[in-house]
Coordinates of C-alpha atoms in Angstrom, one line a residue:
M1 CA -4.0 5.1 -29.4
T2 CA -5.8 7.8 -31.5
D3 CA -4.6 11.3 -32.0
P4 CA -6.6 13.7 -29.6
Q5 CA -7.0 16.0 -32.6
E6 CA -9.0 13.2 -34.4
F7 CA -11.2 12.5 -31.4
D8 CA -14.7 11.2 -32.3
P9 CA -17.2 11.8 -29.5
T10 CA -19.4 9.0 -30.7
T11 CA -16.7 6.5 -29.6
L12 CA -17.1 7.4 -25.9
R13 CA -18.7 5.0 -23.5
S14 CA -20.8 7.8 -22.3
H15 CA -22.3 8.2 -25.8
Q16 CA -24.3 5.0 -25.2
W17 CA -26.0 6.8 -22.2
Y18 CA -26.4 10.3 -23.7
G19 CA -26.0 10.2 -27.5
T20 CA -28.5 7.7 -28.9
D21 CA -32.1 8.3 -29.9
G22 CA -33.8 5.9 -27.5
L23 CA -36.1 6.4 -24.5
R24 CA -33.2 5.7 -22.0
S25 CA -30.9 8.3 -23.6
F26 CA -33.8 10.8 -23.4
S27 CA -34.2 9.9 -19.7
H28 CA -30.4 10.2 -19.0
R29 CA -30.3 13.7 -20.6
A30 CA -33.4 14.8 -18.7
R31 CA -32.0 13.7 -15.4
T32 CA -28.7 15.5 -16.2
R33 CA -30.8 18.7 -16.7
Q34 CA -32.3 17.9 -13.3
L35 CA -28.7 18.1 -11.9
G36 CA -28.5 21.6 -13.3
Y37 CA -26.2 21.0 -16.3
L38 CA -26.7 22.5 -19.8
P39 CA -26.3 20.2 -22.8
E40 CA -23.2 22.2 -23.9
E41 CA -21.5 21.4 -20.6
H42 CA -21.5 17.6 -21.1
L43 CA -22.8 16.3 -24.4
G44 CA -20.0 15.0 -26.6
K45 CA -17.4 15.5 -23.9
P46 CA -15.4 12.8 -22.1
V47 CA -17.0 12.1 -18.7
I48 CA -14.3 11.7 -16.0
G49 CA -15.3 10.0 -12.9
I50 CA -13.5 11.4 -9.8
L51 CA -13.3 8.6 -7.2
N52 CA -12.7 10.4 -3.9
T53 CA -11.9 8.6 -0.7
W54 CA -12.3 11.7 1.4
S55 CA -14.2 11.4 4.8
D56 CA -14.4 13.2 8.1
I57 CA -12.6 10.4 9.9
N58 CA -9.6 9.9 7.5
P59 CA -7.0 12.5 8.5
C60 CA -4.7 11.4 5.6
H61 CA -7.5 12.5 3.2
Q62 CA -9.1 15.4 4.9
H63 CA -7.9 17.8 2.1
L64 CA -9.2 15.6 -0.7
R65 CA -12.6 17.4 -0.8
E66 CA -10.8 20.5 -1.8
R67 CA -8.4 18.7 -4.2
A68 CA -11.4 17.2 -6.0
E69 CA -12.3 20.8 -7.0
A70 CA -8.8 21.2 -8.5
V71 CA -9.3 18.0 -10.4
K72 CA -12.6 19.2 -11.7
R73 CA -10.9 22.5 -12.8
G74 CA -8.4 20.5 -14.8
V75 CA -11.1 18.4 -16.4
W76 CA -13.2 21.4 -17.4
Q77 CA -10.1 23.1 -18.8
A78 CA -9.3 20.1 -21.0
G79 CA -12.8 19.9 -22.4
G80 CA -14.1 17.1 -20.2
F81 CA -17.1 16.7 -17.9
P82 CA -16.2 15.8 -14.3
L83 CA -18.5 13.8 -12.0
E84 CA -17.3 13.1 -8.4
F85 CA -18.2 9.8 -6.8
P86 CA -17.7 9.2 -3.0
V87 CA -16.2 5.8 -2.5
S88 CA -15.2 3.8 0.7
T89 CA -12.5 5.5 2.8
L90 CA -10.0 3.1 4.4
S91 CA -8.5 4.9 7.3
E92 CA -5.5 3.1 8.7
T93 CA -5.8 5.0 11.9
Y94 CA -9.4 4.1 12.9
Q95 CA -10.8 1.2 10.9
K96 CA -10.9 -2.1 12.8
P97 CA -9.9 -4.8 12.9
T98 CA -7.8 -3.5 9.9
P99 CA -8.6 -1.7 6.7
M100 CA -6.8 -4.6 4.9
L101 CA -10.0 -6.6 5.6
Y102 CA -11.8 -4.1 3.3
R103 CA -9.1 -3.4 0.6
N104 CA -10.8 -5.8 -1.8
L105 CA -14.2 -4.3 -1.1
L106 CA -13.0 -0.9 -2.2
A107 CA -11.4 -2.5 -5.3
L108 CA -14.7 -4.2 -6.1
E109 CA -16.6 -0.9 -5.6
T110 CA -14.1 0.9 -7.9
E111 CA -14.4 -1.6 -10.6
E112 CA -18.2 -1.9 -10.6
L113 CA -18.7 1.9 -10.3
L114 CA -16.5 2.6 -13.3
R115 CA -18.3 -0.1 -15.3
S116 CA -21.9 0.7 -14.4
Y117 CA -21.9 4.5 -14.9
P118 CA -21.5 6.6 -18.0
V119 CA -17.8 7.1 -17.3
D120 CA -15.1 7.4 -20.0
G121 CA -12.1 7.8 -17.7
A122 CA -11.2 8.2 -14.1
V123 CA -9.2 10.2 -11.6
L124 CA -8.5 8.0 -8.5
M125 CA -7.9 10.0 -5.3
G126 CA -6.2 8.1 -2.4
G127 CA -3.0 7.7 -0.4
C128 CA -3.7 6.2 3.0
D129 CA -2.2 2.7 2.9
K130 CA -4.9 0.5 1.4
T131 CA -6.6 3.1 -0.8
T132 CA -3.8 3.2 -3.4
P133 CA -3.8 -0.5 -4.2
A134 CA -7.5 -0.8 -3.9
L135 CA -8.3 2.0 -6.3
L136 CA -5.7 0.7 -8.8
M137 CA -6.8 -2.9 -8.5
G138 CA -10.4 -1.9 -9.3
A139 CA -9.4 0.4 -12.1
A140 CA -7.1 -2.2 -13.7
S141 CA -10.0 -4.6 -13.8
A142 CA -12.3 -2.1 -15.3
D143 CA -9.5 -1.0 -17.7
L144 CA -10.5 2.5 -18.5
P145 CA -8.2 5.5 -19.0
A146 CA -7.2 6.5 -15.4
V147 CA -4.9 8.8 -13.5
F148 CA -4.0 8.4 -9.8
V149 CA -3.8 11.5 -7.5
P150 CA -1.8 10.7 -4.3
A151 CA -3.0 12.4 -1.1
G152 CA 0.6 13.5 -0.4
P153 CA 2.6 13.3 2.9
M154 CA 1.8 15.4 5.9
L155 CA 4.3 18.0 7.2
R156 CA 7.2 16.8 9.4
G157 CA 6.4 16.5 13.1
H158 CA 8.1 18.5 15.9
W159 CA 8.7 18.0 19.6
R160 CA 11.1 19.8 21.9
G161 CA 13.5 20.6 19.0
E162 CA 13.3 17.1 17.5
T163 CA 11.9 16.3 14.1
L164 CA 9.3 13.5 14.3
G165 CA 8.2 11.0 11.8
S166 CA 4.6 9.8 12.2
G167 CA 4.3 6.1 13.1
T168 CA 8.1 5.5 13.5
D169 CA 8.4 8.0 16.4
M170 CA 5.1 6.9 17.8
W171 CA 6.5 3.4 18.3
K172 CA 9.8 4.8 19.6
Y173 CA 8.4 7.1 22.2
W174 CA 5.7 4.6 23.3
D175 CA 8.5 2.2 24.2
Q176 CA 10.3 5.0 26.0
K177 CA 7.1 5.6 28.0
R178 CA 7.0 1.8 28.8
A179 CA 10.6 1.9 29.8
G180 CA 10.0 4.8 32.2
K181 CA 12.1 7.3 30.2
I182 CA 9.3 9.8 29.6
G183 CA 6.1 10.5 31.4
D184 CA 2.5 11.5 30.7
C185 CA 3.3 15.2 30.2
E186 CA 5.8 14.4 27.4
L187 CA 3.4 11.9 25.8
A188 CA 0.7 14.6 25.8
E189 CA 3.0 17.0 24.0
L190 CA 4.0 14.2 21.5
E191 CA 0.3 13.7 20.7
C192 CA 0.2 17.3 19.4
G193 CA 3.5 17.1 17.5
L194 CA 3.4 13.8 15.7
A195 CA 0.9 14.7 13.0
R196 CA 0.6 18.4 12.2
S197 CA -1.3 18.6 8.9
P198 CA -3.5 16.8 6.4
G199 CA -1.7 14.0 4.5
H200 CA -0.5 10.5 5.0
C201 CA 2.6 9.4 7.0
M202 CA 5.7 11.4 6.0
T203 CA 8.0 8.4 6.6
M204 CA 8.6 5.8 3.9
G205 CA 5.7 3.8 5.4
T206 CA 3.1 1.9 3.3
A207 CA 1.4 5.1 2.1
S208 CA 4.5 6.7 0.6
T209 CA 5.6 3.3 -0.6
M210 CA 2.4 2.7 -2.6
T211 CA 2.0 6.2 -3.9
S212 CA 5.6 6.0 -5.1
A213 CA 4.8 2.7 -6.7
A214 CA 1.9 4.3 -8.5
E215 CA 4.2 7.0 -9.8
V216 CA 6.8 4.6 -11.2
L217 CA 4.1 2.5 -12.7
G218 CA 3.4 5.6 -14.8
V219 CA -0.1 6.4 -13.7
T220 CA 0.4 9.7 -11.9
V221 CA 1.6 13.1 -13.0
P222 CA 5.4 13.0 -12.8
G223 CA 6.7 13.9 -9.3
A224 CA 3.2 13.6 -7.7
A225 CA 4.0 11.1 -4.9
S226 CA 6.2 13.3 -2.7
I227 CA 4.4 16.6 -3.0
P228 CA 3.4 17.6 0.6
A229 CA -0.4 17.5 1.0
V230 CA -0.6 21.2 2.0
D231 CA 1.8 22.5 -0.6
S232 CA 0.2 24.6 -3.4
G233 CA 2.0 22.3 -5.8
H234 CA -0.4 19.6 -4.7
S235 CA -3.4 21.6 -6.0
R236 CA -1.6 22.2 -9.3
M237 CA -0.8 18.5 -9.6
A238 CA -4.5 17.6 -9.0
A239 CA -5.6 20.0 -11.8
A240 CA -2.9 18.5 -14.1
A241 CA -4.3 15.1 -13.3
G242 CA -7.8 16.1 -14.4
M243 CA -6.4 17.5 -17.7
R244 CA -4.4 14.3 -18.3
A245 CA -7.4 12.1 -17.7
V246 CA -9.3 13.9 -20.5
E247 CA -6.3 13.6 -22.8
L248 CA -6.1 9.8 -22.1
V249 CA -9.7 9.3 -23.0
K250 CA -9.3 11.2 -26.3
R251 CA -6.2 9.1 -27.0
G252 CA -8.0 5.9 -26.2
A253 CA -5.2 5.0 -23.7
K254 CA -6.5 2.3 -21.3
L255 CA -4.8 1.6 -18.0
S256 CA -3.6 -1.8 -19.3
Q257 CA -1.3 -0.1 -21.8
F258 CA 0.8 1.2 -18.9
L259 CA 0.4 -1.6 -16.2
T260 CA 2.8 -4.0 -18.0
R261 CA 5.2 -6.6 -16.7
E262 CA 8.0 -4.1 -17.1
A263 CA 6.2 -1.5 -15.2
Y264 CA 5.5 -3.8 -12.2
E265 CA 9.2 -4.9 -12.2
D266 CA 10.2 -1.3 -12.1
A267 CA 7.7 -0.7 -9.2
V268 CA 9.4 -3.6 -7.3
T269 CA 12.8 -2.1 -8.0
T270 CA 11.7 1.3 -6.8
V271 CA 10.1 0.1 -3.6
L272 CA 13.2 -1.8 -2.7
S273 CA 15.5 1.2 -3.5
L274 CA 13.3 3.4 -1.3
G275 CA 13.6 1.0 1.6
G276 CA 9.8 0.7 1.3
S277 CA 7.2 -1.1 3.3
T278 CA 6.9 -4.8 3.4
N279 CA 3.2 -4.4 2.7
A280 CA 4.2 -3.6 -0.9
E281 CA 4.8 -7.3 -1.5
I282 CA 1.2 -8.1 -0.9
H283 CA -0.3 -5.1 -2.7
L284 CA 1.9 -5.2 -5.8
I285 CA 1.3 -8.9 -6.3
A286 CA -2.4 -8.3 -6.0
M287 CA -2.3 -5.3 -8.4
A288 CA -0.2 -7.2 -10.9
G289 CA -2.7 -10.1 -10.8
R290 CA -5.4 -7.7 -11.8
S291 CA -3.3 -6.7 -14.8
G292 CA -2.7 -10.3 -15.9
V293 CA 0.9 -10.1 -14.7
D294 CA 2.3 -13.1 -12.7
L295 CA 4.4 -11.2 -10.1
T296 CA 5.7 -13.4 -7.2
L297 CA 7.8 -13.2 -4.0
D298 CA 10.7 -14.7 -6.0
D299 CA 10.6 -11.6 -8.2
F300 CA 11.0 -9.4 -5.1
D301 CA 13.9 -11.5 -3.8
R302 CA 15.6 -11.6 -7.2
I303 CA 15.4 -7.9 -7.7
A304 CA 16.4 -7.2 -4.1
R305 CA 19.7 -8.9 -4.6
T306 CA 20.6 -6.4 -7.4
V307 CA 19.2 -3.0 -6.4
P308 CA 20.7 -0.8 -3.8
V309 CA 18.8 1.4 -1.3
L310 CA 19.3 5.0 -2.4
A311 CA 16.6 6.7 -0.3
N312 CA 17.8 7.7 3.1
L313 CA 14.3 7.8 4.6
R314 CA 12.9 6.7 7.9
P315 CA 12.3 4.1 9.3
G316 CA 15.4 2.6 7.7
G317 CA 17.2 6.0 7.2
A318 CA 17.3 9.5 8.6
H319 CA 15.0 11.8 6.6
L320 CA 11.3 12.4 5.8
M321 CA 9.2 12.7 2.7
E322 CA 9.3 16.5 2.7
D323 CA 13.1 16.3 2.5
F324 CA 12.8 13.7 -0.3
H325 CA 10.6 16.0 -2.3
Y326 CA 12.9 19.0 -2.0
A327 CA 15.9 16.7 -2.9
G328 CA 14.4 15.8 -6.2
G329 CA 11.6 13.3 -5.3
L330 CA 11.0 10.1 -7.2
P331 CA 12.1 11.5 -10.6
G332 CA 15.5 12.1 -9.0
L333 CA 15.8 8.6 -7.5
L334 CA 14.6 7.0 -10.8
A335 CA 17.1 8.9 -12.8
R336 CA 19.8 7.6 -10.6
L337 CA 18.6 4.0 -10.9
G338 CA 18.6 4.6 -14.6
E339 CA 18.9 2.1 -17.4
K340 CA 20.9 -0.3 -15.2
H341 CA 17.9 -1.0 -13.1
L342 CA 14.8 0.2 -14.9
H343 CA 12.9 -0.4 -18.2
L344 CA 13.1 3.1 -19.6
D345 CA 11.4 2.5 -22.9
R346 CA 7.9 1.7 -21.6
P347 CA 5.1 4.3 -21.8
T348 CA 3.6 6.4 -19.0
I349 CA 0.4 8.4 -19.0
S350 CA 2.5 11.6 -19.5
H351 CA 5.2 10.6 -21.9
P352 CA 5.8 8.1 -24.7
T353 CA 8.6 6.6 -22.6
L354 CA 9.8 6.7 -19.0
R355 CA 13.2 7.8 -20.4
E356 CA 11.6 11.0 -21.8
Q357 CA 9.8 11.5 -18.5
L358 CA 13.0 11.4 -16.5
A359 CA 15.0 13.6 -18.9
G360 CA 16.4 16.5 -16.9
A361 CA 15.5 15.1 -13.5
L362 CA 18.0 16.3 -10.9
V363 CA 19.0 15.4 -7.3
H364 CA 19.7 18.3 -5.0
D365 CA 20.8 16.5 -1.8
D366 CA 23.1 13.5 -2.1
D367 CA 22.5 12.5 1.5
V368 CA 18.7 12.2 1.0
I369 CA 18.9 10.5 -2.4
R370 CA 22.2 8.6 -2.5
T371 CA 24.2 7.8 -5.6
L372 CA 24.7 4.2 -6.9
E373 CA 28.3 4.5 -5.6
N374 CA 27.3 5.5 -2.1
P375 CA 24.0 3.7 -1.3
L376 CA 22.4 3.5 2.1
A377 CA 22.6 -0.3 1.7
P378 CA 24.0 -2.4 -1.2
E379 CA 20.9 -4.5 -1.4
G380 CA 17.1 -3.8 -1.4
G381 CA 15.7 -3.3 2.0
V382 CA 13.4 -6.3 2.1
A383 CA 14.3 -10.0 2.0
V384 CA 12.1 -13.0 1.2
L385 CA 12.7 -16.0 3.5
R386 CA 11.7 -19.6 3.1
G387 CA 12.2 -22.8 5.1
N388 CA 10.2 -25.4 7.0
L389 CA 8.5 -22.6 9.0
A390 CA 7.5 -20.6 5.9
P391 CA 7.3 -23.0 2.9
D392 CA 5.4 -20.4 0.8
G393 CA 7.5 -17.5 2.0
A394 CA 7.9 -14.8 4.6
V395 CA 9.4 -11.3 4.5
I396 CA 11.6 -9.1 6.7
K397 CA 12.6 -5.4 6.3
H398 CA 16.1 -6.1 7.3
I399 CA 17.3 -2.5 6.7
A400 CA 15.1 -1.4 9.6
A401 CA 16.4 -4.1 12.0
E402 CA 19.5 -4.3 14.3
Q403 CA 22.1 -6.1 12.2
H404 CA 23.3 -8.5 14.9
L405 CA 19.8 -10.2 14.9
L406 CA 19.8 -11.0 11.1
Q407 CA 21.5 -14.3 11.9
H408 CA 20.0 -15.5 15.2
T409 CA 18.9 -18.7 16.9
G410 CA 16.7 -18.6 20.0
P411 CA 13.9 -20.4 21.8
A412 CA 10.4 -19.6 20.8
V413 CA 7.9 -17.9 23.1
V414 CA 4.5 -18.5 21.5
F415 CA 1.3 -16.4 21.7
D416 CA -1.8 -17.8 20.1
D417 CA -3.5 -14.4 19.7
Y418 CA -2.8 -10.7 19.9
K419 CA -5.0 -10.0 22.9
T420 CA -3.3 -12.6 25.0
M421 CA 0.1 -11.3 24.0
Q422 CA -0.9 -7.8 25.0
K423 CA -2.0 -8.9 28.4
T424 CA 1.0 -11.1 29.2
I425 CA 4.0 -9.8 27.3
D426 CA 5.4 -8.0 30.4
D427 CA 5.0 -11.0 32.7
P428 CA 8.5 -12.1 33.9
A429 CA 7.1 -15.5 34.5
L430 CA 7.2 -16.2 30.7
G431 CA 11.0 -16.2 30.9
I432 CA 11.5 -14.0 27.9
T433 CA 15.1 -12.9 27.4
A434 CA 16.8 -10.8 24.7
D435 CA 17.6 -14.1 22.9
S436 CA 14.0 -15.3 22.8
V437 CA 12.1 -15.5 19.5
L438 CA 8.6 -14.0 20.0
V439 CA 6.0 -15.9 17.9
L440 CA 2.5 -14.6 17.3
R441 CA 0.1 -16.7 15.3
G442 CA -3.6 -16.4 14.5
S443 CA -3.0 -13.0 12.8
G444 CA -3.0 -13.9 9.0
P445 CA -5.5 -13.2 6.3
L446 CA -8.1 -15.5 7.8
G447 CA -6.8 -15.6 11.4
G448 CA -6.6 -11.9 12.0
P449 CA -9.1 -11.5 10.4
G450 CA -7.7 -9.3 7.6
M451 CA -4.0 -9.7 8.5
P452 CA -3.8 -6.8 11.0
E453 CA -0.5 -4.8 11.6
Y454 CA 0.4 -6.8 14.7
G455 CA 3.8 -7.9 13.4
M456 CA 5.9 -5.4 15.5
L457 CA 5.4 -7.3 18.7
P458 CA 6.2 -5.3 21.8
I459 CA 9.4 -6.0 23.7
P460 CA 8.7 -6.7 27.4
D461 CA 9.0 -3.6 29.5
Y462 CA 11.6 -5.0 31.8
L463 CA 13.9 -5.7 28.8
L464 CA 13.3 -2.2 27.5
K465 CA 14.4 -0.9 30.9
Q466 CA 17.6 -3.0 30.5
G467 CA 18.3 -1.3 27.2
V468 CA 17.0 -4.0 24.8
T469 CA 15.6 -2.2 21.7
D470 CA 15.1 -5.1 19.2
M471 CA 14.3 -8.8 19.2
V472 CA 13.5 -11.4 16.6
R473 CA 9.8 -11.5 16.2
L474 CA 7.8 -13.8 13.9
S475 CA 4.1 -13.8 12.8
D476 CA 1.7 -14.4 10.0
A477 CA 0.6 -10.7 10.5
R478 CA 1.7 -7.6 8.7
M479 CA 3.3 -4.5 10.2
S480 CA 3.0 -0.8 9.6
G481 CA 5.5 0.4 7.0
T482 CA 6.5 3.0 9.6
S483 CA 7.5 0.2 12.0
Y484 CA 11.0 -1.3 12.5
G485 CA 12.8 -4.1 14.0
A486 CA 13.8 -7.7 13.3
C487 CA 10.2 -8.7 12.5
V488 CA 9.5 -11.6 10.2
L489 CA 6.1 -11.1 8.6
H490 CA 3.5 -12.7 6.2
I491 CA 4.5 -16.2 7.1
A492 CA 2.7 -18.4 4.6
P493 CA 0.7 -20.5 4.8
E494 CA -0.8 -18.8 7.9
S495 CA -1.4 -20.7 11.1
H496 CA -5.2 -20.4 10.8
V497 CA -5.1 -22.8 7.8
G498 CA -2.6 -25.2 9.4
G499 CA 0.6 -23.7 8.2
P500 CA 3.8 -24.8 10.1
L501 CA 3.5 -21.7 12.4
A502 CA 0.5 -23.5 14.0
L503 CA 2.8 -26.3 15.1
V504 CA 5.4 -24.2 17.0
R505 CA 5.6 -24.6 20.7
T506 CA 7.3 -22.5 23.4
G507 CA 10.9 -23.7 23.8
D508 CA 11.4 -24.8 20.2
L509 CA 14.6 -23.4 18.7
I510 CA 14.1 -21.2 15.6
T511 CA 16.9 -19.8 13.3
L512 CA 16.6 -16.6 11.3
D513 CA 19.2 -16.3 8.6
V514 CA 18.6 -13.3 6.4
R515 CA 21.8 -13.7 4.4
G516 CA 20.8 -17.3 3.7
R517 CA 17.2 -16.3 3.2
S518 CA 16.0 -19.0 5.5
L519 CA 13.6 -19.4 8.5
T520 CA 14.0 -22.8 10.2
L521 CA 12.1 -24.5 13.0
H522 CA 14.5 -27.0 14.7
V523 CA 11.9 -29.8 15.2
D524 CA 12.2 -33.1 13.4
D525 CA 9.7 -34.1 10.8
E526 CA 8.2 -37.0 12.9
E527 CA 7.4 -34.7 15.8
L528 CA 5.9 -32.1 13.4
E529 CA 3.7 -34.8 11.9
R530 CA 2.5 -35.8 15.4
R531 CA 1.7 -32.2 16.2
R532 CA -0.1 -31.8 12.8
A533 CA -2.3 -34.8 13.5
A534 CA -3.4 -33.3 16.8
W535 CA -4.0 -29.8 15.3
Q536 CA -7.7 -28.7 14.8
A537 CA -8.8 -26.0 12.5
P538 CA -10.3 -22.9 14.2
P539 CA -14.0 -22.4 13.6
R540 CA -15.2 -19.8 11.1
R541 CA -16.0 -16.4 12.7
Y542 CA -18.7 -15.0 10.5
G543 CA -22.2 -16.3 10.2
R544 CA -23.3 -13.7 7.7
G545 CA -22.4 -10.5 5.8
Y546 CA -19.2 -9.4 4.1
G547 CA -17.1 -11.5 6.5
V548 CA -18.5 -14.7 5.0
L549 CA -17.6 -13.5 1.5
Y550 CA -14.1 -12.7 2.7
E551 CA -13.6 -16.0 4.5
Q552 CA -14.7 -18.0 1.4
H553 CA -12.5 -16.2 -1.2
I554 CA -9.4 -14.6 0.4
T555 CA -6.1 -15.9 -0.8
Q556 CA -2.8 -16.1 1.2
A557 CA -0.2 -13.4 1.6
D558 CA 2.2 -14.8 -1.0
T559 CA -0.5 -14.5 -3.7
G560 CA -1.6 -11.0 -2.7
C561 CA -4.6 -11.6 -0.4
D562 CA -7.0 -10.8 -3.2
F563 CA -10.4 -12.5 -3.7
A564 CA -10.0 -15.5 -5.9
F565 CA -13.0 -14.6 -8.0
L566 CA -11.7 -11.1 -8.6
S567 CA -8.1 -12.1 -9.5
Q568 CA -9.0 -14.9 -11.9
P569 CA -9.0 -14.2 -15.7
G570 CA -12.2 -13.8 -17.6
E571 CA -14.3 -11.3 -19.5
V572 CA -17.0 -9.0 -18.1
P573 CA -19.5 -7.6 -20.6
E574 CA -20.1 -3.9 -21.0
P575 CA -23.5 -3.0 -19.6
Y576 CA -26.3 -2.2 -22.1
A577 CA -27.2 1.4 -21.6
G578 CA -30.2 1.6 -24.0

């Protein structure tokens, strides 16, 4: 890395567009005048691309249009030239069948946009579940200096004196409605109390999990992940990110210098200590692949056995992200994990080492951020399972399940698709009991399509009325990070490609053993082979368009659900700008 004081403007990528003597450079300068900029405003200055996932239909990001102005302020202040680029918005709330179908599309857009325009560095603005991994995957592949700006969690919810967590309490009170414990009036009030401000879910769902992962990877301003979206500190953080992006360009500090094997291991450690979303397994494996790091489910399981859960956050704990922020945020939690669990001598975008970044970090509430001696749980909140039903792995967020179900054997009740399950789950004729194992297939990366968040299968309403609040549920789907229960997810290979899940029949006995890390279908091998011989692959869904590209190149959950042609190693030439 070069000293910013010795910065040479002719080394900028953007110099190839603006600083040469050819016809194209003359054209680029003329068109920049057309945009209304003076030569003094941009020539010889680092050009910072601000990739903004704001849109009118993404409530998690509705404030990012304003925050982009704060980023620009920071870029100008540091002597750079900001250019804002609108990129795909992946709204977890609205986009169907699932924004996971489009994560790789945003990653591809990010990579190609950064490569094809006169951009020297980037500020990536996201937060809603898939936007964080998508932006960082694309930026890692482009490998320019980059800073991530998390959208920040929304304010805590409120209803009749209760503090609500988005997502988590949505599931809880919807089940209470199905059980007849609340009515339409209460539900209407809850609609107005669950989500009260801009920002992503304020539980430790996928959004907070992945923005926290970005922070521990070292690519955000310190403390950025937990700042509430509407707090004035969020605007200051955005401005600081803009300043940092300019400094990184002047230093020649590419993203690959921070996204190392050690950084990804620390991200896994942190996600597990946060009791974070199961979706992190898929996203971090995909992100690491873009960085040339071979991260696997075995790494998650190995680290999970050694790291305690310190964050007392819903859905596995009691508090919300606003509480976490005031308690010390991620710097406080990382300081408590310390050298025993983290690689403290690796660099971050803000400091020569993570050790220096965490110097002086404090925790102000020992219940929100526990000590190593008093953890919320002695092991990481997610377990990786294997067995004849999941030869390539499956995951369960056992910290958010009823503990008596973590070793359970019961008869399967199988649903071939989500729509059928929705229509029939409450039918007593199916004979579902509290001991049954609910099985949903056809919901994986190909089968979903896009691996929707169907994994928290509903409990039949007649069992809810009897007081049953959790059951063992298996699928090749994902589930929201705000969800909870004894839900086994990401079963690989998925049923759509002939994985063992495709062979399960109603009545088969299945054993879940979290302590033993196993998932077992009690059907002998000969019978399974007979069923396999009779199985027929489902037809492809898409006749044209992006869906065809997706079906041809998507990988399975255990390898990150990336596109094979994007995750493979190989060089991409710089574009010729002359």
